[in-house]
Coordinates of C-alpha atoms and ligand atoms in Angstrom, one line a residue:
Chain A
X1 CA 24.7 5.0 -54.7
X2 CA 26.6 6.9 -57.4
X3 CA 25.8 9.9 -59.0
X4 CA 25.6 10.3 -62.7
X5 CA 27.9 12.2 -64.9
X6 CA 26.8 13.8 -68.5
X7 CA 28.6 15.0 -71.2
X8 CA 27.3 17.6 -73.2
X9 CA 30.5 18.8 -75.8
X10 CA 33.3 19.8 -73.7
X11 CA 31.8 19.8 -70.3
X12 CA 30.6 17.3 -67.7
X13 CA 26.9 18.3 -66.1
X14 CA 26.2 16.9 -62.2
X15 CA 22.9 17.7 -60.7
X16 CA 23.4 16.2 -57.0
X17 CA 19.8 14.5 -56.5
X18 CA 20.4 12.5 -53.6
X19 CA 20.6 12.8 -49.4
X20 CA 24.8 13.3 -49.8
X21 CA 26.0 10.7 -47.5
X22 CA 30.5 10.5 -47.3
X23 CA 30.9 7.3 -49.4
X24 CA 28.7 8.8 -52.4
X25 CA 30.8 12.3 -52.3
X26 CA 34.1 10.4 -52.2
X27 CA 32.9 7.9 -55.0
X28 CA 31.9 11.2 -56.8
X29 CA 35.0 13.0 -56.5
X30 CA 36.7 9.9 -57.8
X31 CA 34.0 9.2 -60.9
X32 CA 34.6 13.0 -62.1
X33 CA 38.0 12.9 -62.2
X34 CA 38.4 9.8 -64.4
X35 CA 35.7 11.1 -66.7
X36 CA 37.7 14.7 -66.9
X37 CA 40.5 12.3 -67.6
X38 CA 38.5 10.2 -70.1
X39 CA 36.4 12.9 -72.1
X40 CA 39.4 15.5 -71.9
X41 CA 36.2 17.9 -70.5
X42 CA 37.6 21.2 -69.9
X43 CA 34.2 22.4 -67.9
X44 CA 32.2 20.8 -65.0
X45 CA 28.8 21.7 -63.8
X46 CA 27.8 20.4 -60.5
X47 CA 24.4 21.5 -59.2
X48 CA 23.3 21.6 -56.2
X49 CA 19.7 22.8 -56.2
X50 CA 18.4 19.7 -54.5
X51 CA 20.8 19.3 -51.9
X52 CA 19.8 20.5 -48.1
X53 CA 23.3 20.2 -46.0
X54 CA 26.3 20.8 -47.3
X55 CA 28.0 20.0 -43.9
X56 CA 32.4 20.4 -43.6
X57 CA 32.9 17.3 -45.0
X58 CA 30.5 17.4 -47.9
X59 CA 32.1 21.0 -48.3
X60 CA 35.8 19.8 -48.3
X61 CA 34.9 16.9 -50.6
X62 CA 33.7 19.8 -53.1
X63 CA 36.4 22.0 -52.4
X64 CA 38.5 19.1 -52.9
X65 CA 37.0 18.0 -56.4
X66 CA 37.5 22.1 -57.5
X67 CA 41.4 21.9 -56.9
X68 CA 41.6 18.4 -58.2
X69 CA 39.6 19.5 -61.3
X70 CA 41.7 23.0 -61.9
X71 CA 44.8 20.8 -61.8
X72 CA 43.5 18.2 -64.5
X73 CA 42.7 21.4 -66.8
X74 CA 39.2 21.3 -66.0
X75 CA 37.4 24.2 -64.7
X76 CA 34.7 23.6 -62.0
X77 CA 31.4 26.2 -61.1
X78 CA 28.7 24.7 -58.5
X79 CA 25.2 26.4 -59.2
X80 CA 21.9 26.4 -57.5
X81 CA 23.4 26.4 -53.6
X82 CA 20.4 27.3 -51.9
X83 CA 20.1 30.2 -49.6
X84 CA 19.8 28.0 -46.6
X85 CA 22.8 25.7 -47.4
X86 CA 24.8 29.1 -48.1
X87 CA 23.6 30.4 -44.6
X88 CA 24.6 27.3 -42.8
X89 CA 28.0 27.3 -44.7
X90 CA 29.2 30.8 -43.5
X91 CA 27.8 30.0 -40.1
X92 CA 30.3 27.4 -40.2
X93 CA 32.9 29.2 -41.1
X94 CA 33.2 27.9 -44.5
X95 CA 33.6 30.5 -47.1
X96 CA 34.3 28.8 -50.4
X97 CA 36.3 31.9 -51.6
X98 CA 38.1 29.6 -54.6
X99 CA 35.1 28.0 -56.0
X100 CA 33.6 29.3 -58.6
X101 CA 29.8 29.5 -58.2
X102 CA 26.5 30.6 -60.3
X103 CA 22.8 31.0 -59.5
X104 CA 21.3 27.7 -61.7
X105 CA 22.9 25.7 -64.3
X106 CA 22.4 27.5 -67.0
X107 CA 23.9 30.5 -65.5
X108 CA 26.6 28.2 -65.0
X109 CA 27.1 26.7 -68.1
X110 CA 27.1 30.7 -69.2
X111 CA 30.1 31.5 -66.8
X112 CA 32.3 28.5 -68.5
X113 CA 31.3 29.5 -72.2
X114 CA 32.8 32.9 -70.3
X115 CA 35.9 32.1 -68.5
X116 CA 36.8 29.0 -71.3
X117 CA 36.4 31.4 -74.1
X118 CA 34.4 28.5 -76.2
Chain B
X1 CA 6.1 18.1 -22.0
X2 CA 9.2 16.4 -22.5
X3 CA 9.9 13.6 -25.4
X4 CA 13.1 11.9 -26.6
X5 CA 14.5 9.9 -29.6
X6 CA 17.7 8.6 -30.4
X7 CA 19.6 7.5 -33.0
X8 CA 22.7 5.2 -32.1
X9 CA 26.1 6.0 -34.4
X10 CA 27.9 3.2 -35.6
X11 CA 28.3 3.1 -39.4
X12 CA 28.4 6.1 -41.9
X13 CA 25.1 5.6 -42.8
X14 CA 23.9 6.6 -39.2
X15 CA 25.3 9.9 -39.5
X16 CA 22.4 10.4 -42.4
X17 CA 20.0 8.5 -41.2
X18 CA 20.5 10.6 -37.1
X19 CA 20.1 14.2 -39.8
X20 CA 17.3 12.7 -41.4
X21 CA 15.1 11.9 -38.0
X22 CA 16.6 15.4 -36.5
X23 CA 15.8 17.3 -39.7
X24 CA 11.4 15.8 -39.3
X25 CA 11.7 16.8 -35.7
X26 CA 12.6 20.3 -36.2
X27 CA 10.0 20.5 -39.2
X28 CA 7.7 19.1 -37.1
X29 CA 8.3 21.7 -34.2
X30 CA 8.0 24.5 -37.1
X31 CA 11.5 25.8 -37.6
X32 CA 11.9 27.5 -40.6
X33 CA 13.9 26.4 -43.9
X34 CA 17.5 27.9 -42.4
X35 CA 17.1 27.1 -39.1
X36 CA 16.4 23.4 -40.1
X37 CA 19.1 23.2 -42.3
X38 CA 21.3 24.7 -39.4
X39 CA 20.4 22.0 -37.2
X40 CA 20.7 19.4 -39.6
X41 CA 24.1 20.4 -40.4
X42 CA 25.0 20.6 -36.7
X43 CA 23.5 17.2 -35.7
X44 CA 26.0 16.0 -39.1
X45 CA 29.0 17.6 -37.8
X46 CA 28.2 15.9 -34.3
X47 CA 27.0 12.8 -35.6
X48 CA 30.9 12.3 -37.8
X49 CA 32.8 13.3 -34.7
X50 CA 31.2 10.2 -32.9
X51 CA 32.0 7.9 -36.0
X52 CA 35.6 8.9 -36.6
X53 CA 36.8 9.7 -33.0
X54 CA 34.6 7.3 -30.7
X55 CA 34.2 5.1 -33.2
X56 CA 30.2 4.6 -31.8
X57 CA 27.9 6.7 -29.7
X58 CA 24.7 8.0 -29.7
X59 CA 22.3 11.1 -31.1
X60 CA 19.3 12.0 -29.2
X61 CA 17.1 14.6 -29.5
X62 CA 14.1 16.1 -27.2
X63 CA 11.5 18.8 -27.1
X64 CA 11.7 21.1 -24.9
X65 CA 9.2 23.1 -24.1
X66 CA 8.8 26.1 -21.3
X67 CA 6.0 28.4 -20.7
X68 CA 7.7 31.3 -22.6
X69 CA 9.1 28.9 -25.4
X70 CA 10.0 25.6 -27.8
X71 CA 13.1 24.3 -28.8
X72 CA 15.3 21.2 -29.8
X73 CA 17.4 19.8 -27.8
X74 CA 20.7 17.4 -29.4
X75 CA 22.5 15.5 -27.1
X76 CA 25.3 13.3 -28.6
X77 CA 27.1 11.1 -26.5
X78 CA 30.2 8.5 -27.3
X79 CA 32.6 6.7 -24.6
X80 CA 35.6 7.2 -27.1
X81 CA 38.9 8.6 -26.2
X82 CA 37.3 11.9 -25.2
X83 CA 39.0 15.3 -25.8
X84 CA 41.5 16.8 -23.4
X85 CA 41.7 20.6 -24.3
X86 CA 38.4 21.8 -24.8
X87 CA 38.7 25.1 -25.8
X88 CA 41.3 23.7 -28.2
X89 CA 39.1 22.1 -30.2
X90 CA 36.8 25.1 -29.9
X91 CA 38.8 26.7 -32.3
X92 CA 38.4 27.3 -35.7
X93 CA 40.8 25.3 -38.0
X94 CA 41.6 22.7 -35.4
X95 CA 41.6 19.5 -36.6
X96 CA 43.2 16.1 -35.9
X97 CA 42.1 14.4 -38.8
X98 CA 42.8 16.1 -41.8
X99 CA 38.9 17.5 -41.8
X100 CA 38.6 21.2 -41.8
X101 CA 38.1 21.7 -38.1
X102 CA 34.9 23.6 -38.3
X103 CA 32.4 20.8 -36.7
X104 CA 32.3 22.4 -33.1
X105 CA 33.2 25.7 -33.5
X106 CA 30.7 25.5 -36.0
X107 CA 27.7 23.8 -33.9
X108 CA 28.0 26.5 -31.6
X109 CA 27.1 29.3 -33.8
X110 CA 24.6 27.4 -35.5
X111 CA 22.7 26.0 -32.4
X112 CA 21.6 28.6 -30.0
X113 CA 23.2 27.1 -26.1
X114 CA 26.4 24.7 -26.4
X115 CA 27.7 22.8 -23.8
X116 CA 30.2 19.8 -23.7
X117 CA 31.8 17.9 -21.0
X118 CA 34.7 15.7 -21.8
X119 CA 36.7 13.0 -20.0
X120 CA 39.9 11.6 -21.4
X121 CA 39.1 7.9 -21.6
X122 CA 35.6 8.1 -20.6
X123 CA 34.1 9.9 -23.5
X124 CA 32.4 13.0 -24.8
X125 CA 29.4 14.6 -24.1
X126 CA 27.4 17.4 -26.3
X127 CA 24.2 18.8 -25.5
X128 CA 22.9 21.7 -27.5
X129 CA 19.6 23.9 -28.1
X130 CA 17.8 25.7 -30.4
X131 CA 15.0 27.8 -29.7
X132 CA 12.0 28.3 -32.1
X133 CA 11.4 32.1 -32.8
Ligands
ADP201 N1 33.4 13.0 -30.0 C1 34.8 13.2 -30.0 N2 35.7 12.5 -29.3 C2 37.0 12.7 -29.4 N3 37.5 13.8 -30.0 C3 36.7 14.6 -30.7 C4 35.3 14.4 -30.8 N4 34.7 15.3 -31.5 C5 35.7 16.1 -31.9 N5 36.9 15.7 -31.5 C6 38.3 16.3 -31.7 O1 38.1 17.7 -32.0 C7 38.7 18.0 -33.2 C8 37.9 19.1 -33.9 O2 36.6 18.6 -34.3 P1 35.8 19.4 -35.4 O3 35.7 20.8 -35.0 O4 34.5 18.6 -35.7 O5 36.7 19.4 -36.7 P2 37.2 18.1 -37.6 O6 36.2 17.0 -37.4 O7 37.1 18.6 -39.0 O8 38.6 17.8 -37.2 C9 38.7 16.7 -34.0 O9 39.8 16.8 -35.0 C10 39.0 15.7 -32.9 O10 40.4 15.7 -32.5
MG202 MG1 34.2 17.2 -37.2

């Protein structure tokens, strides 16, 4: 299963559709990065609106792709967390305080235009 | 009433396939949205502890039902290398693998009772509840 990447101008959109299993978040994290690398994005959107667990490894892997992003020049904001995923994630003791987040994707795509200066 | 399925761990896929069953179960027994996706996340964490430390092991999960209340019960069992400080691996941030060493301390916050018994070189044993409300 892989999840598809578009490119809209600068930025790279992901809307996470499928039940996140740890092969298809690692091939992820790999596919983004060599399409940053490729298009020379300098903004990702990934949304999770669909997504129902984010467990600690599904929440590492996405930390993960943040860093990895920032140091490839690309800056990363996850939108659409829902409020049960964002529950379950504190619970856990997961806080997320470096990643940049935003209600839905166009809110998202808003805080780039913002923090890019595009 | 009493009622039990399981789901035996022994490729990654299990792990989603174990949330999946758990997540219809606690639909079915009318949690709400959070508290599913609490006990889908724990049954995940517990789930990936069995395929990277045991290696294999099982997920099961039973109604439980008393006269004053319902719940759901997760048991998950391995015979892998077991764990010999428990209230090490209780702790926040304590990982062996690199992870980010919130799967147990994690369960227990999220499920309501948390037990686990351990024997080095015997295997692990989790059993944990949540109550409807
Ligand atoms: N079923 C198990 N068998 C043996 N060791 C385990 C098991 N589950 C957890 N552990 C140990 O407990 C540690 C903490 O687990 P956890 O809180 O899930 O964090 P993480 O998986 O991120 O390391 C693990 O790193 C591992 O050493
Ligand atoms: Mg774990």
């Amino acid at each position: 299963m892989r999840i598809p990447i578009l490119k809209l101008h600068n930025y790279l959109l992901i809307s996470i559709q499928t039940e996140l299993d740890d092969q298809t978040a690692i091939q992820f994290q790999e596919d983004l990065l060599k399409q940053i690398h490729r298009t020379e994005a300098t903004g990702v959107v990934i949304d999770l609106t669909s997504v129902e667990v984010i467990d600690s490894f599904i929440a590492k892997v996405l930390g993960d792709v943040v860093s990895m992003s920032d140091l490839m020049g690309a800056k990363v904001v996850l939108t659409g967390i829902q409020p049960a995923v964002a529950m379950t994630l504190i619970e856990l003791g997961i806080h997320m305080r470096n990643v940049p987040t935003a209600l839905d994707l166009e809110q998202g795509l808003i805080k780039l235009h913002q923090e890019l200066g595009e | 009433m009493n009622s039990q399925s399981c789901v035996s761990i022994q490729k990654e896929w299990d792990i989603v396939a174990a949330r999946q069953m758990g997540r219809e179960i606690a639909k079915q027994l009318g949690f709400g949205t959070v508290d599913q996706a609490r006990i889908t996340t724990a049954i995940s964490e517990l789930a990936r502890n069995i395929y990277l430390y045991a290696g294999e092991g099982q997920i099961c999960f039973e109604i439980v039902e008393t006269l004053e209340q319902k719940g759901m019960t997760i048991v998950a069992t391995d015979s892998g290398p077991g764990i010999e400080d428990l209230s090490l691996v209780m702790q926040d941030g304590y990982t062996t693998s690199g992870g980010l060493g919130a799967g147990l301390p994690g369960v227990r916050r999220l499920m309501d009772d948390f037990d686990m018994e351990s024997e080095v070189g015997h295997g692990t044993r989790i059993v944990t509840t949540k109550w409807v409300r």
